[in-house]
């Protein structure tokens, strides 16, 4: 199961610099059959401190982290929704990803031109958000038109579709994202032919998104605070992308030492790292990790929150879902604290779980089929 994150923003804001820095944390792609091979797609490992510890416990020969794909999407310009600057192509690249990180420029530089000739991250964000909203509005309007014949013929599903699409049209016309529309679950499931739902799934502004402000080295704290209150604290990360790109050439330990030198302690509170960014994507996608461990390898697997044990098994192999009988499950920390599998079993910490068990983050699992 692969998840992908699109890097979106105006031209020249640091998207490719961020992409290159992220792909320094790249993984051996042969372990991830779901991955796309494309120069604009990078497969990036999800940092997880538990893996080393668990591998030490099991004396594993290999550690295989879980991964997310990042897609470097070319810069959008004003009127991209009308096809300006190859807009249609780039917007359709966004349609394919599971979530969006939107980059806005916070750094000053006389050498690097800004498309609007001013450094104003909020205005960058407004421009991009409006393009995404207008793209969605086009899509909803086209769907309404296509649907109108069914409505005229009094088709029940078409009438339902229209009701639903009109809610989205109204929000988008008010420059609100599709994600702001609240839809009752009972209104939703109308079968695969229900046009309304299939369109809504494709809307760009329905995807999870957060903002990354590419800050300069000496960014004023006050400016950051103001952005935070405008956009919402949990929707924004401040990252000095160029500095992080340079640090990504170093080992994690060296990078941490230099980062401490470069960024003052008062700023450090507000400044995020690439690892923070990756973890934030994971969180917004509602993903959790379960682990497998043995002498050959210790490995992390990505699943959606609230997956059952058989559904989780599918991350490894479809047989683990289809032929699932039971699973032996223990929290990773409990396993290490117990000193051995045997010790964990004696303490009653190693449990046998059936088909309806909901897997938790940090579960170590042995599937039985
Ligand atoms: N001074 C400074 N320059 C930066 C920073 N981040 C990126 N740059 C520079 O800005 C220029 C554009 O960066 P890119 O990463 O290529 O920008 P982009 O968003 O991918 O641009 P497009 O692909 O054209 O949309 C490059 O010359 C970078 O070195 C930064 O934090 N500070
Ligand atoms: Mg670029």
PDB file of C-alpha atoms and ligand atoms in Angstrom, residues 15-17 72-75, ligand 2:
ATOM      1  CA  UNK A  15       9.758  22.909  -3.957  1.00  0.00           C
ATOM      2  CA  UNK A  16      12.504  21.094  -5.856  1.00  0.00           C
ATOM      3  CA  UNK A  17      15.066  22.027  -3.215  1.00  0.00           C
ATOM      4  CA  UNK A  72       7.721  17.244  -7.041  1.00  0.00           C
ATOM      5  CA  UNK A  73       5.018  19.097  -8.962  1.00  0.00           C
ATOM      6  CA  UNK A  74       5.993  22.020 -11.194  1.00  0.00           C
ATOM      7  CA  UNK A  75       5.044  25.521 -10.030  1.00  0.00           C
TER       8      UNK A  75
HETATM    9 MG1  LIG B   2      10.914  22.832  -9.138  1.00  0.00          MG
END
